[in-house]
Amino acid sequence: MIDGVIVKKLRKIPDERGAIYHMLRSDDPDFIQFGEIYFSIAYPNVIKGWHEHTKQTQNYAVIDGMIKLVLYDNRKNSKTFKSLNELFIGDLNYSLVTIPTGIIMGYKCIGNKTSILANCSTHTHDPKEMINYDPFGDIIPYDWNIKLK
């Protein structure tokens, strides 16, 4: 795993009325601060990314659907510099992924339904602190196609 990235299994608590999906609490050991929360919807096979934050830490949880989240360590002083991680999160693996600054991230909605990603970031959105990269460019050595195993 890329240094500083935290993946934590989350709980879904169902009962006869519906369910509660836990995500993040202010008393969690990894909680830093609250900036904003938003939801990002992606249609099947859509790729969102690449982008990198210089100030805010991201806390991702997919509350519906599935995504392939890809992380690339762009921090020159990191012991995992230029490392790449693939994480599959959502319905089949409900998890919280904490992504520190300096990690380039992108995701692809996988499966046959729309995905809904919740992000509780440590700062409010500021386009000046976000760096965007071409999802099909050569900055990140990654191929978004399905890898048959």
PDB file of C-alpha atoms in Angstrom:
ATOM      1  CA  MET A   1       0.000   0.000   0.000  1.00  0.00           C
ATOM      2  CA  ILE A   2       1.165   3.529  -0.719  1.00  0.00           C
ATOM      3  CA  ASP A   3       2.608   5.163   2.399  1.00  0.00           C
ATOM      4  CA  GLY A   4      -0.023   7.235   4.222  1.00  0.00           C
ATOM      5  CA  VAL A   5      -3.039   5.727   2.433  1.00  0.00           C
ATOM      6  CA  ILE A   6      -5.446   4.122   4.895  1.00  0.00           C
ATOM      7  CA  VAL A   7      -8.100   1.567   3.930  1.00  0.00           C
ATOM      8  CA  LYS A   8     -10.643   0.719   6.610  1.00  0.00           C
ATOM      9  CA  LYS A   9     -13.580  -1.692   6.299  1.00  0.00           C
ATOM     10  CA  LEU A  10     -16.844   0.054   7.098  1.00  0.00           C
ATOM     11  CA  ARG A  11     -20.078  -1.239   8.585  1.00  0.00           C
ATOM     12  CA  LYS A  12     -23.509  -1.425   7.040  1.00  0.00           C
ATOM     13  CA  ILE A  13     -26.117  -1.939   9.745  1.00  0.00           C
ATOM     14  CA  PRO A  14     -29.380  -3.252   8.282  1.00  0.00           C
ATOM     15  CA  ASP A  15     -32.731  -3.723  10.001  1.00  0.00           C
ATOM     16  CA  GLU A  16     -36.329  -4.068   8.861  1.00  0.00           C
ATOM     17  CA  ARG A  17     -36.552  -0.305   8.206  1.00  0.00           C
ATOM     18  CA  GLY A  18     -33.478  -0.028   5.962  1.00  0.00           C
ATOM     19  CA  ALA A  19     -29.809   0.428   6.819  1.00  0.00           C
ATOM     20  CA  ILE A  20     -27.172   2.791   8.191  1.00  0.00           C
ATOM     21  CA  TYR A  21     -23.861   3.090   6.361  1.00  0.00           C
ATOM     22  CA  HIS A  22     -21.028   4.259   8.611  1.00  0.00           C
ATOM     23  CA  MET A  23     -18.353   6.432   6.994  1.00  0.00           C
ATOM     24  CA  LEU A  24     -16.352   8.770   9.248  1.00  0.00           C
ATOM     25  CA  ARG A  25     -16.669  10.155  12.765  1.00  0.00           C
ATOM     26  CA  SER A  26     -14.835  13.027  14.421  1.00  0.00           C
ATOM     27  CA  ASP A  27     -13.620  10.630  17.129  1.00  0.00           C
ATOM     28  CA  ASP A  28     -12.075   8.168  14.628  1.00  0.00           C
ATOM     29  CA  PRO A  29      -8.289   7.896  15.136  1.00  0.00           C
ATOM     30  CA  ASP A  30      -7.632   8.885  11.502  1.00  0.00           C
ATOM     31  CA  PHE A  31     -10.007  11.888  11.425  1.00  0.00           C
ATOM     32  CA  ILE A  32      -8.132  15.142  10.704  1.00  0.00           C
ATOM     33  CA  GLN A  33     -10.734  17.880  10.204  1.00  0.00           C
ATOM     34  CA  PHE A  34     -13.934  18.621   8.318  1.00  0.00           C
ATOM     35  CA  GLY A  35     -13.879  20.707   5.162  1.00  0.00           C
ATOM     36  CA  GLU A  36     -16.851  19.537   3.111  1.00  0.00           C
ATOM     37  CA  ILE A  37     -18.694  16.439   1.979  1.00  0.00           C
ATOM     38  CA  TYR A  38     -19.931  15.854  -1.523  1.00  0.00           C
ATOM     39  CA  PHE A  39     -21.187  12.994  -3.662  1.00  0.00           C
ATOM     40  CA  SER A  40     -19.807  12.159  -7.091  1.00  0.00           C
ATOM     41  CA  ILE A  41     -21.940  10.083  -9.463  1.00  0.00           C
ATOM     42  CA  ALA A  42     -20.330   8.157 -12.321  1.00  0.00           C
ATOM     43  CA  TYR A  43     -22.010   6.150 -15.047  1.00  0.00           C
ATOM     44  CA  PRO A  44     -20.735   2.656 -15.947  1.00  0.00           C
ATOM     45  CA  ASN A  45     -17.264   2.681 -17.556  1.00  0.00           C
ATOM     46  CA  VAL A  46     -16.764   6.420 -16.951  1.00  0.00           C
ATOM     47  CA  ILE A  47     -13.306   7.466 -15.716  1.00  0.00           C
ATOM     48  CA  LYS A  48     -12.929  10.434 -13.353  1.00  0.00           C
ATOM     49  CA  GLY A  49      -9.402  11.703 -12.808  1.00  0.00           C
ATOM     50  CA  TRP A  50      -6.541  12.053 -12.706  1.00  0.00           C
ATOM     51  CA  HIS A  51      -6.216  14.725 -10.069  1.00  0.00           C
ATOM     52  CA  GLU A  52      -3.928  15.541  -7.153  1.00  0.00           C
ATOM     53  CA  HIS A  53      -4.535  17.734  -4.122  1.00  0.00           C
ATOM     54  CA  THR A  54      -1.870  19.920  -2.534  1.00  0.00           C
ATOM     55  CA  LYS A  55      -3.753  20.807   0.712  1.00  0.00           C
ATOM     56  CA  GLN A  56      -6.721  18.549   1.264  1.00  0.00           C
ATOM     57  CA  THR A  57      -6.906  14.938   2.363  1.00  0.00           C
ATOM     58  CA  GLN A  58      -9.699  12.911   0.740  1.00  0.00           C
ATOM     59  CA  ASN A  59     -11.871  10.332   2.531  1.00  0.00           C
ATOM     60  CA  TYR A  60     -13.650   8.190  -0.069  1.00  0.00           C
ATOM     61  CA  ALA A  61     -16.473   5.706   0.470  1.00  0.00           C
ATOM     62  CA  VAL A  62     -18.662   4.330  -2.321  1.00  0.00           C
ATOM     63  CA  ILE A  63     -22.216   4.074  -1.010  1.00  0.00           C
ATOM     64  CA  ASP A  64     -23.715   2.528  -4.145  1.00  0.00           C
ATOM     65  CA  GLY A  65     -22.191   0.674  -7.086  1.00  0.00           C
ATOM     66  CA  MET A  66     -18.544  -0.272  -7.534  1.00  0.00           C
ATOM     67  CA  ILE A  67     -15.437   1.626  -8.581  1.00  0.00           C
ATOM     68  CA  LYS A  68     -11.847   0.823  -9.369  1.00  0.00           C
ATOM     69  CA  LEU A  69      -9.879   3.484  -7.478  1.00  0.00           C
ATOM     70  CA  VAL A  70      -6.308   3.939  -8.695  1.00  0.00           C
ATOM     71  CA  LEU A  71      -3.702   5.788  -6.627  1.00  0.00           C
ATOM     72  CA  TYR A  72      -0.240   6.917  -7.727  1.00  0.00           C
ATOM     73  CA  ASP A  73       2.335   8.270  -5.258  1.00  0.00           C
ATOM     74  CA  ASN A  74       3.691  11.537  -6.677  1.00  0.00           C
ATOM     75  CA  ARG A  75       5.579  12.592  -3.519  1.00  0.00           C
ATOM     76  CA  LYS A  76       9.312  12.694  -4.288  1.00  0.00           C
ATOM     77  CA  ASN A  77      10.272  12.261  -0.607  1.00  0.00           C
ATOM     78  CA  SER A  78       7.965   9.275  -0.046  1.00  0.00           C
ATOM     79  CA  LYS A  79       9.337   5.767   0.443  1.00  0.00           C
ATOM     80  CA  THR A  80       6.627   4.599  -1.995  1.00  0.00           C
ATOM     81  CA  PHE A  81       7.315   7.293  -4.652  1.00  0.00           C
ATOM     82  CA  LYS A  82       5.931   6.231  -8.063  1.00  0.00           C
ATOM     83  CA  SER A  83       4.033   3.268  -6.518  1.00  0.00           C
ATOM     84  CA  LEU A  84       0.615   2.439  -7.901  1.00  0.00           C
ATOM     85  CA  ASN A  85      -2.369   0.888  -6.066  1.00  0.00           C
ATOM     86  CA  GLU A  86      -5.686  -0.428  -7.396  1.00  0.00           C
ATOM     87  CA  LEU A  87      -8.575  -0.676  -4.942  1.00  0.00           C
ATOM     88  CA  PHE A  88     -12.036  -2.037  -5.684  1.00  0.00           C
ATOM     89  CA  ILE A  89     -14.560  -0.411  -3.359  1.00  0.00           C
ATOM     90  CA  GLY A  90     -18.322  -0.178  -3.141  1.00  0.00           C
ATOM     91  CA  ASP A  91     -21.175  -2.661  -2.763  1.00  0.00           C
ATOM     92  CA  LEU A  92     -18.883  -5.691  -2.610  1.00  0.00           C
ATOM     93  CA  ASN A  93     -16.195  -4.028  -0.478  1.00  0.00           C
ATOM     94  CA  TYR A  94     -17.622  -1.182   1.599  1.00  0.00           C
ATOM     95  CA  SER A  95     -14.540   0.690   2.823  1.00  0.00           C
ATOM     96  CA  LEU A  96     -13.184   4.121   3.687  1.00  0.00           C
ATOM     97  CA  VAL A  97     -10.035   5.112   1.791  1.00  0.00           C
ATOM     98  CA  THR A  98      -8.078   8.048   3.213  1.00  0.00           C
ATOM     99  CA  ILE A  99      -5.865   9.646   0.561  1.00  0.00           C
ATOM    100  CA  PRO A 100      -3.198  12.147   1.676  1.00  0.00           C
ATOM    101  CA  THR A 101      -1.963  15.094  -0.360  1.00  0.00           C
ATOM    102  CA  GLY A 102       0.479  14.354  -3.154  1.00  0.00           C
ATOM    103  CA  ILE A 103      -1.282  11.187  -4.272  1.00  0.00           C
ATOM    104  CA  ILE A 104      -2.642  11.314  -7.818  1.00  0.00           C
ATOM    105  CA  MET A 105      -6.035   9.610  -7.941  1.00  0.00           C
ATOM    106  CA  GLY A 106      -8.633   8.564 -10.415  1.00  0.00           C
ATOM    107  CA  TYR A 107     -11.474   6.102 -10.546  1.00  0.00           C
ATOM    108  CA  LYS A 108     -13.564   4.151 -13.001  1.00  0.00           C
ATOM    109  CA  CYS A 109     -17.155   3.079 -12.411  1.00  0.00           C
ATOM    110  CA  ILE A 110     -17.200  -0.689 -12.918  1.00  0.00           C
ATOM    111  CA  GLY A 111     -20.149  -3.024 -13.293  1.00  0.00           C
ATOM    112  CA  ASN A 112     -23.462  -2.248 -14.925  1.00  0.00           C
ATOM    113  CA  LYS A 113     -24.892   0.463 -12.661  1.00  0.00           C
ATOM    114  CA  THR A 114     -24.100   4.025 -11.642  1.00  0.00           C
ATOM    115  CA  SER A 115     -21.743   4.497  -8.698  1.00  0.00           C
ATOM    116  CA  ILE A 116     -22.091   7.084  -5.935  1.00  0.00           C
ATOM    117  CA  LEU A 117     -18.871   8.091  -4.207  1.00  0.00           C
ATOM    118  CA  ALA A 118     -18.994  10.121  -0.971  1.00  0.00           C
ATOM    119  CA  ASN A 119     -15.955  12.286  -0.226  1.00  0.00           C
ATOM    120  CA  CYS A 120     -15.451  13.912   3.167  1.00  0.00           C
ATOM    121  CA  SER A 121     -12.449  16.150   2.543  1.00  0.00           C
ATOM    122  CA  THR A 122     -10.429  18.116   5.075  1.00  0.00           C
ATOM    123  CA  HIS A 123     -10.822  21.429   3.208  1.00  0.00           C
ATOM    124  CA  THR A 124     -13.478  23.055   1.057  1.00  0.00           C
ATOM    125  CA  HIS A 125     -13.021  22.809  -2.697  1.00  0.00           C
ATOM    126  CA  ASP A 126     -10.452  25.230  -4.094  1.00  0.00           C
ATOM    127  CA  PRO A 127      -9.588  24.725  -7.770  1.00  0.00           C
ATOM    128  CA  LYS A 128      -6.203  26.428  -7.175  1.00  0.00           C
ATOM    129  CA  GLU A 129      -5.012  23.570  -4.921  1.00  0.00           C
ATOM    130  CA  MET A 130      -6.027  20.789  -7.304  1.00  0.00           C
ATOM    131  CA  ILE A 131      -3.855  19.618 -10.195  1.00  0.00           C
ATOM    132  CA  ASN A 132      -5.613  17.837 -13.077  1.00  0.00           C
ATOM    133  CA  TYR A 133      -3.977  15.319 -15.407  1.00  0.00           C
ATOM    134  CA  ASP A 134      -5.188  13.635 -18.598  1.00  0.00           C
ATOM    135  CA  PRO A 135      -6.701  10.212 -17.689  1.00  0.00           C
ATOM    136  CA  PHE A 136      -5.123   8.760 -20.846  1.00  0.00           C
ATOM    137  CA  GLY A 137      -1.868  10.735 -20.743  1.00  0.00           C
ATOM    138  CA  ASP A 138       1.592   9.407 -19.945  1.00  0.00           C
ATOM    139  CA  ILE A 139       2.123  11.035 -16.509  1.00  0.00           C
ATOM    140  CA  ILE A 140       0.747   7.974 -14.678  1.00  0.00           C
ATOM    141  CA  PRO A 141       1.812   4.549 -16.016  1.00  0.00           C
ATOM    142  CA  TYR A 142      -1.666   3.013 -16.015  1.00  0.00           C
ATOM    143  CA  ASP A 143      -4.030   1.316 -18.468  1.00  0.00           C
ATOM    144  CA  TRP A 144      -7.726   1.671 -17.535  1.00  0.00           C
ATOM    145  CA  ASN A 145      -8.797  -1.414 -19.524  1.00  0.00           C
ATOM    146  CA  ILE A 146     -10.031  -4.578 -17.806  1.00  0.00           C
ATOM    147  CA  LYS A 147      -7.204  -6.950 -16.985  1.00  0.00           C
ATOM    148  CA  LEU A 148      -8.287 -10.533 -17.559  1.00  0.00           C
ATOM    149  CA  LYS A 149      -6.701 -12.859 -15.029  1.00  0.00           C
TER     150      LYS A 149
END
